[in-house]
mmCIF file of C-alpha atoms and ligand atoms in Angstrom:
data_model
loop_
_atom_site.group_PDB
_atom_site.id
_atom_site.type_symbol
_atom_site.label_atom_id
_atom_site.label_comp_id
_atom_site.label_asym_id
_atom_site.label_seq_id
_atom_site.Cartn_x
_atom_site.Cartn_y
_atom_site.Cartn_z
ATOM 1 C CA MET A 1218 -1.350 -6.790 51.566
ATOM 2 C CA THR A 1219 -1.972 -6.842 47.769
ATOM 3 C CA ALA A 1220 -3.177 -3.699 46.087
ATOM 4 C CA SER A 1221 -6.886 -4.359 45.253
ATOM 5 C CA ALA A 1222 -7.314 -4.764 41.533
ATOM 6 C CA THR A 1223 -9.861 -2.088 41.337
ATOM 7 C CA THR A 1224 -7.401 0.784 42.389
ATOM 8 C CA LEU A 1225 -5.036 -0.314 39.659
ATOM 9 C CA THR A 1226 -4.664 0.947 36.165
ATOM 10 C CA PRO A 1227 -5.041 -1.641 33.341
ATOM 11 C CA PHE A 1228 -1.178 -1.504 33.067
ATOM 12 C CA GLY A 1229 -0.794 -2.199 36.856
ATOM 13 C CA GLN A 1230 -3.238 -5.012 36.837
ATOM 14 C CA ASP A 1231 -1.574 -6.604 33.815
ATOM 15 C CA VAL A 1232 1.987 -6.197 35.279
ATOM 16 C CA LEU A 1233 0.754 -7.687 38.703
ATOM 17 C CA GLN A 1234 -0.653 -10.580 37.012
ATOM 18 C CA GLY A 1235 2.201 -11.247 34.688
ATOM 19 C CA LEU A 1236 5.051 -11.084 37.218
ATOM 20 C CA SER A 1237 3.030 -13.333 39.637
ATOM 21 C CA GLN A 1238 3.163 -16.318 37.211
ATOM 22 C CA PRO A 1239 5.695 -19.084 37.729
ATOM 23 C CA GLN A 1240 7.125 -18.041 34.268
ATOM 24 C CA PRO A 1241 7.221 -14.344 34.701
ATOM 25 C CA THR A 1242 5.766 -12.403 31.630
ATOM 26 C CA LEU A 1243 5.182 -8.841 30.595
ATOM 27 C CA ASN A 1244 2.955 -8.192 27.636
ATOM 28 C CA SER A 1245 4.713 -6.285 24.813
ATOM 29 C CA LYS A 1246 1.529 -4.185 24.148
ATOM 30 C CA TRP A 1247 2.878 -1.959 26.894
ATOM 31 C CA PHE A 1248 6.050 -1.160 25.064
ATOM 32 C CA TYR A 1249 4.337 1.821 23.483
ATOM 33 C CA ASP A 1250 4.329 4.811 25.911
ATOM 34 C CA GLU A 1251 5.803 8.151 24.576
ATOM 35 C CA ARG A 1252 9.468 7.006 24.920
ATOM 36 C CA GLY A 1253 8.558 3.470 23.481
ATOM 37 C CA ASN A 1254 6.923 5.038 20.490
ATOM 38 C CA ALA A 1255 10.105 7.183 20.008
ATOM 39 C CA LEU A 1256 12.427 4.123 20.382
ATOM 40 C CA PHE A 1257 10.186 2.151 17.956
ATOM 41 C CA GLN A 1258 10.720 4.954 15.342
ATOM 42 C CA GLN A 1259 14.535 4.381 15.816
ATOM 43 C CA ILE A 1260 14.093 0.748 15.257
ATOM 44 C CA MET A 1261 12.175 1.277 11.937
ATOM 45 C CA ARG A 1262 15.158 3.272 10.771
ATOM 46 C CA CYS A 1263 17.590 0.433 11.549
ATOM 47 C CA PRO A 1264 19.014 -1.187 8.401
ATOM 48 C CA GLU A 1265 18.622 -4.579 10.168
ATOM 49 C CA TYR A 1266 14.951 -4.016 10.735
ATOM 50 C CA TYR A 1267 13.878 -5.078 7.263
ATOM 51 C CA LEU A 1268 10.107 -5.249 7.984
ATOM 52 C CA THR A 1269 9.326 -1.525 7.457
ATOM 53 C CA GLY A 1270 11.114 -1.236 4.198
ATOM 54 C CA ALA A 1271 9.697 -4.466 2.911
ATOM 55 C CA GLU A 1272 6.109 -3.473 3.655
ATOM 56 C CA ALA A 1273 6.665 0.011 2.140
ATOM 57 C CA GLU A 1274 7.854 -1.555 -1.004
ATOM 58 C CA ILE A 1275 4.734 -3.552 -1.047
ATOM 59 C CA TYR A 1276 2.382 -0.533 -0.269
ATOM 60 C CA ARG A 1277 4.034 1.497 -3.093
ATOM 61 C CA SER A 1278 2.782 -0.873 -5.761
ATOM 62 C CA CYS A 1279 -0.226 -2.671 -4.434
ATOM 63 C CA ALA A 1280 -3.081 -0.143 -5.211
ATOM 64 C CA PRO A 1281 -4.058 -1.708 -8.544
ATOM 65 C CA ALA A 1282 -4.471 -5.123 -6.925
ATOM 66 C CA LEU A 1283 -6.652 -3.664 -4.250
ATOM 67 C CA LEU A 1284 -8.734 -1.471 -6.614
ATOM 68 C CA GLU A 1285 -9.373 -4.397 -8.927
ATOM 69 C CA GLU A 1286 -11.037 -6.299 -6.031
ATOM 70 C CA LEU A 1287 -13.122 -3.281 -5.121
ATOM 71 C CA ASP A 1288 -14.762 -2.869 -8.643
ATOM 72 C CA GLY A 1289 -14.734 0.829 -8.530
ATOM 73 C CA ALA A 1290 -17.334 1.030 -5.721
ATOM 74 C CA PRO A 1291 -16.816 3.668 -3.011
ATOM 75 C CA PHE A 1292 -15.250 2.371 0.162
ATOM 76 C CA ASP A 1293 -13.977 3.061 3.644
ATOM 77 C CA LEU A 1294 -10.169 2.546 4.044
ATOM 78 C CA ILE A 1295 -9.905 1.630 7.842
ATOM 79 C CA GLU A 1296 -6.568 1.183 9.306
ATOM 80 C CA LEU A 1297 -5.840 -0.785 12.435
ATOM 81 C CA GLY A 1298 -2.767 0.684 14.259
ATOM 82 C CA ALA A 1299 -2.053 3.733 11.965
ATOM 83 C CA GLY A 1300 1.203 4.572 13.583
ATOM 84 C CA ASP A 1301 2.570 7.559 11.759
ATOM 85 C CA GLY A 1302 0.644 6.618 8.652
ATOM 86 C CA SER A 1303 3.568 7.094 6.215
ATOM 87 C CA LYS A 1304 3.051 3.698 4.587
ATOM 88 C CA THR A 1305 -0.647 4.345 4.030
ATOM 89 C CA GLN A 1306 0.024 7.609 2.339
ATOM 90 C CA LEU A 1307 2.021 5.784 -0.372
ATOM 91 C CA LEU A 1308 -1.384 3.859 -0.910
ATOM 92 C CA ILE A 1309 -3.607 6.958 -0.653
ATOM 93 C CA GLU A 1310 -1.508 8.751 -3.315
ATOM 94 C CA GLN A 1311 -2.147 6.012 -5.800
ATOM 95 C CA PHE A 1312 -5.811 5.552 -4.946
ATOM 96 C CA LEU A 1313 -6.380 9.090 -5.636
ATOM 97 C CA ALA A 1314 -4.405 9.092 -8.819
ATOM 98 C CA ALA A 1315 -6.507 6.184 -9.914
ATOM 99 C CA GLY A 1316 -9.744 8.201 -9.225
ATOM 100 C CA ALA A 1317 -10.956 5.895 -6.355
ATOM 101 C CA ARG A 1318 -13.674 7.303 -4.142
ATOM 102 C CA PHE A 1319 -12.980 6.470 -0.433
ATOM 103 C CA ALA A 1320 -12.764 7.893 3.126
ATOM 104 C CA TYR A 1321 -9.728 7.239 5.375
ATOM 105 C CA ARG A 1322 -10.455 6.172 8.931
ATOM 106 C CA PRO A 1323 -7.323 5.339 10.779
ATOM 107 C CA ILE A 1324 -7.578 3.747 14.252
ATOM 108 C CA ASP A 1325 -4.871 3.961 16.822
ATOM 109 C CA LEU A 1326 -4.427 3.827 20.674
ATOM 110 C CA ASN A 1327 -1.927 6.737 20.438
ATOM 111 C CA ALA A 1328 -3.859 10.018 20.264
ATOM 112 C CA ALA A 1329 -0.677 12.062 19.410
ATOM 113 C CA ALA A 1330 0.141 9.792 16.444
ATOM 114 C CA LEU A 1331 -3.446 10.186 15.163
ATOM 115 C CA ALA A 1332 -3.096 14.057 15.425
ATOM 116 C CA GLU A 1333 -0.005 13.916 13.346
ATOM 117 C CA VAL A 1334 -1.767 11.785 10.739
ATOM 118 C CA ARG A 1335 -4.654 14.233 10.676
ATOM 119 C CA ASP A 1336 -2.290 17.223 10.041
ATOM 120 C CA LEU A 1337 -0.346 15.475 7.319
ATOM 121 C CA ILE A 1338 -3.520 14.278 5.584
ATOM 122 C CA GLY A 1339 -5.143 17.720 5.958
ATOM 123 C CA LEU A 1340 -2.149 19.463 4.307
ATOM 124 C CA ARG A 1341 -1.738 16.912 1.506
ATOM 125 C CA TRP A 1342 -5.317 16.078 0.629
ATOM 126 C CA PRO A 1343 -7.756 18.643 2.398
ATOM 127 C CA LYS A 1344 -10.651 17.281 0.539
ATOM 128 C CA LEU A 1345 -10.105 13.633 1.502
ATOM 129 C CA GLU A 1346 -12.970 12.542 3.852
ATOM 130 C CA PHE A 1347 -11.048 11.762 7.094
ATOM 131 C CA GLN A 1348 -11.959 10.400 10.552
ATOM 132 C CA ALA A 1349 -9.459 9.418 13.209
ATOM 133 C CA ILE A 1350 -10.781 7.038 15.813
ATOM 134 C CA GLN A 1351 -8.670 6.856 18.918
ATOM 135 C CA GLY A 1352 -8.899 3.668 20.990
ATOM 136 C CA ASP A 1353 -8.321 -0.087 21.178
ATOM 137 C CA TYR A 1354 -8.976 -1.846 17.916
ATOM 138 C CA PHE A 1355 -12.146 -3.425 18.851
ATOM 139 C CA GLU A 1356 -13.620 -0.418 20.789
ATOM 140 C CA ALA A 1357 -12.958 1.755 17.649
ATOM 141 C CA LEU A 1358 -14.582 -0.902 15.340
ATOM 142 C CA ASP A 1359 -17.589 -1.010 17.657
ATOM 143 C CA ARG A 1360 -17.868 2.733 17.294
ATOM 144 C CA LEU A 1361 -17.787 2.390 13.419
ATOM 145 C CA GLY A 1362 -20.364 -0.313 13.798
ATOM 146 C CA ARG A 1363 -20.879 -3.441 11.635
ATOM 147 C CA SER A 1364 -20.463 -3.051 7.876
ATOM 148 C CA THR A 1365 -23.949 -2.710 6.183
ATOM 149 C CA GLY A 1366 -22.406 -3.808 2.900
ATOM 150 C CA SER A 1367 -23.648 -0.683 1.208
ATOM 151 C CA ARG A 1368 -20.261 0.743 1.332
ATOM 152 C CA ARG A 1369 -17.344 -1.604 0.814
ATOM 153 C CA ARG A 1370 -14.685 -1.785 3.677
ATOM 154 C CA LEU A 1371 -10.984 -2.140 2.913
ATOM 155 C CA VAL A 1372 -9.365 -2.936 6.401
ATOM 156 C CA LEU A 1373 -5.597 -2.492 6.637
ATOM 157 C CA PHE A 1374 -3.868 -4.311 9.499
ATOM 158 C CA PRO A 1375 -0.229 -3.518 8.683
ATOM 159 C CA GLY A 1376 3.313 -3.667 10.223
ATOM 160 C CA ALA A 1377 3.222 -7.538 11.302
ATOM 161 C CA ASN A 1378 1.460 -6.357 14.365
ATOM 162 C CA ILE A 1379 -0.356 -9.759 14.108
ATOM 163 C CA GLY A 1380 3.009 -11.310 14.924
ATOM 164 C CA ASN A 1381 2.655 -10.274 18.542
ATOM 165 C CA PHE A 1382 -0.132 -12.660 19.110
ATOM 166 C CA HIS A 1383 0.318 -16.460 19.492
ATOM 167 C CA PRO A 1384 -0.952 -18.142 16.332
ATOM 168 C CA GLY A 1385 -4.100 -19.315 17.888
ATOM 169 C CA GLU A 1386 -4.985 -16.023 19.349
ATOM 170 C CA ALA A 1387 -4.170 -14.475 16.066
ATOM 171 C CA VAL A 1388 -6.797 -16.546 14.313
ATOM 172 C CA ARG A 1389 -9.347 -15.328 17.012
ATOM 173 C CA MET A 1390 -8.397 -11.818 16.430
ATOM 174 C CA LEU A 1391 -8.808 -12.130 12.652
ATOM 175 C CA GLU A 1392 -12.219 -13.910 13.207
ATOM 176 C CA ARG A 1393 -13.236 -10.954 15.448
ATOM 177 C CA ILE A 1394 -12.271 -8.393 12.738
ATOM 178 C CA ARG A 1395 -14.410 -10.439 10.266
ATOM 179 C CA GLY A 1396 -17.436 -9.826 12.677
ATOM 180 C CA PHE A 1397 -17.280 -6.114 11.720
ATOM 181 C CA LEU A 1398 -17.193 -6.839 7.937
ATOM 182 C CA ALA A 1399 -19.885 -7.876 5.305
ATOM 183 C CA ALA A 1400 -19.537 -10.301 2.397
ATOM 184 C CA GLY A 1401 -17.129 -8.671 -0.238
ATOM 185 C CA ASP A 1402 -15.233 -6.584 2.238
ATOM 186 C CA LEU A 1403 -11.392 -6.845 2.129
ATOM 187 C CA LEU A 1404 -8.743 -7.282 4.810
ATOM 188 C CA LEU A 1405 -5.002 -6.707 4.088
ATOM 189 C CA THR A 1406 -2.774 -7.969 6.779
ATOM 190 C CA GLY A 1407 0.974 -7.698 7.069
ATOM 191 C CA PHE A 1408 2.803 -10.902 7.923
ATOM 192 C CA ASP A 1409 6.583 -11.404 8.412
ATOM 193 C CA LEU A 1410 7.639 -14.551 6.714
ATOM 194 C CA LYS A 1411 9.971 -17.295 7.766
ATOM 195 C CA LYS A 1412 13.500 -16.734 6.384
ATOM 196 C CA ASP A 1413 17.079 -17.152 7.216
ATOM 197 C CA PRO A 1414 17.192 -17.233 11.083
ATOM 198 C CA ALA A 1415 20.247 -14.985 11.016
ATOM 199 C CA VAL A 1416 18.351 -12.213 9.179
ATOM 200 C CA ILE A 1417 15.468 -12.438 11.711
ATOM 201 C CA LEU A 1418 17.773 -12.424 14.810
ATOM 202 C CA ALA A 1419 19.668 -9.335 13.427
ATOM 203 C CA ALA A 1420 16.401 -7.419 13.130
ATOM 204 C CA TYR A 1421 15.630 -7.927 16.707
ATOM 205 C CA ASN A 1422 19.289 -7.395 17.962
ATOM 206 C CA ASP A 1423 20.446 -4.307 16.207
ATOM 207 C CA PRO A 1424 24.188 -3.432 16.952
ATOM 208 C CA THR A 1425 23.158 0.082 18.050
ATOM 209 C CA GLY A 1426 21.059 -1.225 20.738
ATOM 210 C CA HIS A 1427 17.879 0.563 19.883
ATOM 211 C CA THR A 1428 15.906 -2.890 20.301
ATOM 212 C CA ALA A 1429 17.521 -3.469 23.744
ATOM 213 C CA ALA A 1430 16.601 0.021 24.805
ATOM 214 C CA PHE A 1431 13.038 -0.517 23.481
ATOM 215 C CA ASN A 1432 12.473 -3.672 25.503
ATOM 216 C CA LEU A 1433 14.135 -2.292 28.504
ATOM 217 C CA ASN A 1434 12.078 0.687 28.419
ATOM 218 C CA LEU A 1435 9.235 -1.529 29.832
ATOM 219 C CA LEU A 1436 11.039 -1.770 33.096
ATOM 220 C CA HIS A 1437 11.554 1.944 33.107
ATOM 221 C CA ARG A 1438 7.894 2.438 32.502
ATOM 222 C CA ILE A 1439 7.061 0.192 35.458
ATOM 223 C CA ASN A 1440 9.613 2.363 37.521
ATOM 224 C CA ARG A 1441 7.953 5.550 36.275
ATOM 225 C CA GLU A 1442 4.253 4.718 36.357
ATOM 226 C CA LEU A 1443 3.978 2.084 39.054
ATOM 227 C CA GLU A 1444 6.848 3.313 41.340
ATOM 228 C CA GLY A 1445 9.062 0.302 40.764
ATOM 229 C CA ASN A 1446 12.854 0.113 41.482
ATOM 230 C CA PHE A 1447 14.213 -2.170 38.690
ATOM 231 C CA ASP A 1448 17.900 -1.519 38.407
ATOM 232 C CA LEU A 1449 18.396 -1.242 34.682
ATOM 233 C CA ASP A 1450 22.095 -1.851 34.993
ATOM 234 C CA HIS A 1451 21.375 -5.420 35.827
ATOM 235 C CA TRP A 1452 18.908 -6.343 33.158
ATOM 236 C CA ARG A 1453 19.585 -7.434 29.619
ATOM 237 C CA HIS A 1454 17.609 -7.834 26.420
ATOM 238 C CA TRP A 1455 17.813 -11.338 24.987
ATOM 239 C CA GLU A 1456 16.305 -12.541 21.650
ATOM 240 C CA THR A 1457 15.732 -16.053 20.343
ATOM 241 C CA TYR A 1458 14.402 -17.375 17.051
ATOM 242 C CA ASN A 1459 13.054 -20.974 16.709
ATOM 243 C CA PRO A 1460 12.918 -21.873 13.059
ATOM 244 C CA ALA A 1461 10.764 -24.938 13.852
ATOM 245 C CA THR A 1462 7.971 -22.875 15.242
ATOM 246 C CA GLY A 1463 8.582 -19.493 13.578
ATOM 247 C CA ALA A 1464 8.513 -17.714 17.013
ATOM 248 C CA ALA A 1465 10.966 -14.857 17.569
ATOM 249 C CA CYS A 1466 10.885 -14.198 21.316
ATOM 250 C CA SER A 1467 12.462 -11.503 23.452
ATOM 251 C CA TYR A 1468 13.311 -11.798 27.192
ATOM 252 C CA LEU A 1469 14.521 -9.473 29.831
ATOM 253 C CA LEU A 1470 17.305 -11.264 31.844
ATOM 254 C CA PRO A 1471 18.575 -10.261 35.392
ATOM 255 C CA THR A 1472 22.388 -10.661 35.342
ATOM 256 C CA SER A 1473 22.388 -11.152 39.117
ATOM 257 C CA ALA A 1474 19.558 -11.900 41.806
ATOM 258 C CA GLN A 1475 17.176 -9.082 41.887
ATOM 259 C CA GLU A 1476 14.673 -8.013 44.470
ATOM 260 C CA VAL A 1477 12.192 -5.514 42.855
ATOM 261 C CA THR A 1478 9.570 -3.555 44.721
ATOM 262 C CA ILE A 1479 6.760 -1.986 42.803
ATOM 263 C CA ARG A 1480 4.985 0.367 45.309
ATOM 264 C CA ALA A 1481 1.888 0.832 43.248
ATOM 265 C CA LEU A 1482 1.294 -3.007 43.448
ATOM 266 C CA ASN A 1483 2.336 -3.207 46.977
ATOM 267 C CA GLN A 1484 4.552 -6.053 45.944
ATOM 268 C CA THR A 1485 8.145 -7.222 46.111
ATOM 269 C CA PHE A 1486 9.219 -9.718 43.309
ATOM 270 C CA THR A 1487 12.461 -11.636 43.547
ATOM 271 C CA PHE A 1488 14.330 -12.928 40.502
ATOM 272 C CA ARG A 1489 17.086 -15.445 40.562
ATOM 273 C CA ALA A 1490 20.120 -14.611 38.396
ATOM 274 C CA TRP A 1491 19.285 -15.308 34.741
ATOM 275 C CA GLN A 1492 15.533 -15.977 35.507
ATOM 276 C CA ALA A 1493 13.895 -14.649 32.345
ATOM 277 C CA ILE A 1494 10.914 -12.398 32.072
ATOM 278 C CA ALA A 1495 9.200 -13.226 28.738
ATOM 279 C CA VAL A 1496 8.097 -10.066 26.932
ATOM 280 C CA GLU A 1497 7.404 -10.420 23.279
ATOM 281 C CA ILE A 1498 6.640 -12.805 20.556
ATOM 282 C CA SER A 1499 7.128 -11.732 16.954
ATOM 283 C CA GLN A 1500 5.675 -14.736 15.081
ATOM 284 C CA LYS A 1501 6.974 -15.606 11.595
ATOM 285 C CA TYR A 1502 4.735 -17.518 9.062
ATOM 286 C CA SER A 1503 4.977 -19.344 5.730
ATOM 287 C CA LEU A 1504 2.624 -18.538 2.924
ATOM 288 C CA ARG A 1505 0.782 -21.961 3.489
ATOM 289 C CA GLU A 1506 0.237 -21.186 7.244
ATOM 290 C CA ILE A 1507 -1.228 -17.834 6.433
ATOM 291 C CA GLU A 1508 -3.606 -19.505 3.845
ATOM 292 C CA GLY A 1509 -4.508 -21.857 6.670
ATOM 293 C CA MET A 1510 -5.367 -18.997 8.978
ATOM 294 C CA ALA A 1511 -7.439 -17.252 6.432
ATOM 295 C CA GLU A 1512 -9.508 -20.484 6.075
ATOM 296 C CA ALA A 1513 -9.660 -20.828 9.945
ATOM 297 C CA ALA A 1514 -10.957 -17.359 10.361
ATOM 298 C CA GLN A 1515 -13.366 -17.952 7.567
ATOM 299 C CA PHE A 1516 -11.905 -15.606 4.854
ATOM 300 C CA THR A 1517 -10.916 -16.367 1.264
ATOM 301 C CA CYS A 1518 -7.283 -15.753 0.723
ATOM 302 C CA LEU A 1519 -7.235 -13.870 -2.672
ATOM 303 C CA ARG A 1520 -3.401 -13.169 -3.074
ATOM 304 C CA HIS A 1521 -0.074 -12.552 -1.387
ATOM 305 C CA LEU A 1522 1.628 -9.235 -2.163
ATOM 306 C CA GLN A 1523 5.257 -9.566 -1.432
ATOM 307 C CA ASP A 1524 8.505 -7.561 -1.547
ATOM 308 C CA ALA A 1525 11.180 -8.565 -4.113
ATOM 309 C CA ARG A 1526 13.275 -10.368 -1.482
ATOM 310 C CA GLY A 1527 10.119 -12.454 -0.277
ATOM 311 C CA TYR A 1528 10.775 -11.280 3.241
ATOM 312 C CA PHE A 1529 7.268 -10.153 3.941
ATOM 313 C CA THR A 1530 3.770 -10.420 2.671
ATOM 314 C CA ASP A 1531 0.682 -8.269 2.825
ATOM 315 C CA SER A 1532 -2.087 -10.938 2.363
ATOM 316 C CA LEU A 1533 -5.263 -9.903 0.867
ATOM 317 C CA TRP A 1534 -8.459 -11.762 2.042
ATOM 318 C CA ARG A 1535 -12.105 -11.305 1.259
ATOM 319 C CA VAL A 1536 -15.128 -12.043 3.330
ATOM 320 C CA PRO A 1537 -16.891 -14.835 1.296
ATOM 321 C CA THR A 1538 -20.527 -14.461 0.159
HETATM 322 C C1 AVJ B 2248 5.571 -3.518 15.709
HETATM 323 C C2 AVJ B 2248 4.956 -5.626 16.608
HETATM 324 C C3 AVJ B 2248 5.730 -5.397 14.292
HETATM 325 O O1 AVJ B 2248 7.401 -7.413 16.452
HETATM 326 O O2 AVJ B 2248 8.548 -6.791 14.762
HETATM 327 C C4 AVJ B 2248 10.259 -4.326 16.922
HETATM 328 C C5 AVJ B 2248 7.751 -4.689 17.499
HETATM 329 N N1 AVJ B 2248 9.798 -5.523 18.614
HETATM 330 N N2 AVJ B 2248 11.498 -4.736 17.447
HETATM 331 C C6 AVJ B 2248 7.875 -6.572 15.758
HETATM 332 C C7 AVJ B 2248 9.252 -4.788 17.504
HETATM 333 C C8 AVJ B 2248 11.094 -5.350 18.543
HETATM 334 C C9 AVJ B 2248 7.429 -5.097 16.047
HETATM 335 N N3 AVJ B 2248 6.003 -4.962 15.657
#
């Protein structure tokens, strides 16, 4: 008998659905439990994972470009997926030095991460208006309500998190964000750019094994939260990059035939040796493709802010009048 969908957590429902498909799939959004967050911090410290450093370089110097577009009017700085907020502090520092008037409203699923951001901001800038909103991006945006246009919005969508969506889904996501904005409001999105495939593969295959541990943690999480019995000694992390499509994809591969029982789902899944579970897409784009996405989502692409190596862009878009 199958566990009835109503008694399952959203994680359980998604795992059941994903593993029941002809091509088994697990969604990378479930990577980020407590252990996953800690492992992702390790990845961000790997020299091969160039994305974090490249975006920090951009954030360190992009304030003038943003303030120029905001014309000195007071605004709300809304951040989708704040993480530990360290990059954004680089920006806040410059905004305050330039005398900008704004409130900082980070949104994140992770309550612990938000509490840390609150403490850091409170210590450094006790007078800065601050509102942490815990939840799913769109739940949280719903709570903020639609922009009235009386106070400008600058939405940050950093970290190449958009890359975890397939390109079509990404456009729909950006369109949905636009639904919460008014004419003149700004969106700054981090996109990882197409580059030497060797550089990309190395970023998702660090020699210390942090990325492998991060991906395999999803099977651990199923074992912990859904009473699964994945034998982690028989699963491997495998990364691919297709330079024709720009998709970096990660898979979990069983090195021998596996039978896995997940008690919370009342299900046993069988995997043939080397039958992959697809877990993550980290889509890479060209500047042209990004401009096409802006148009498809009905934004005006104002400019690309890039790191010196041209590995990454934070693309600045405006809602047209
Ligand atoms: C947090 C989604 C930007 O796709 O590069 C890092 C997650 N996965 N290493 C990415 C990740 C493997 C990361 N994002």
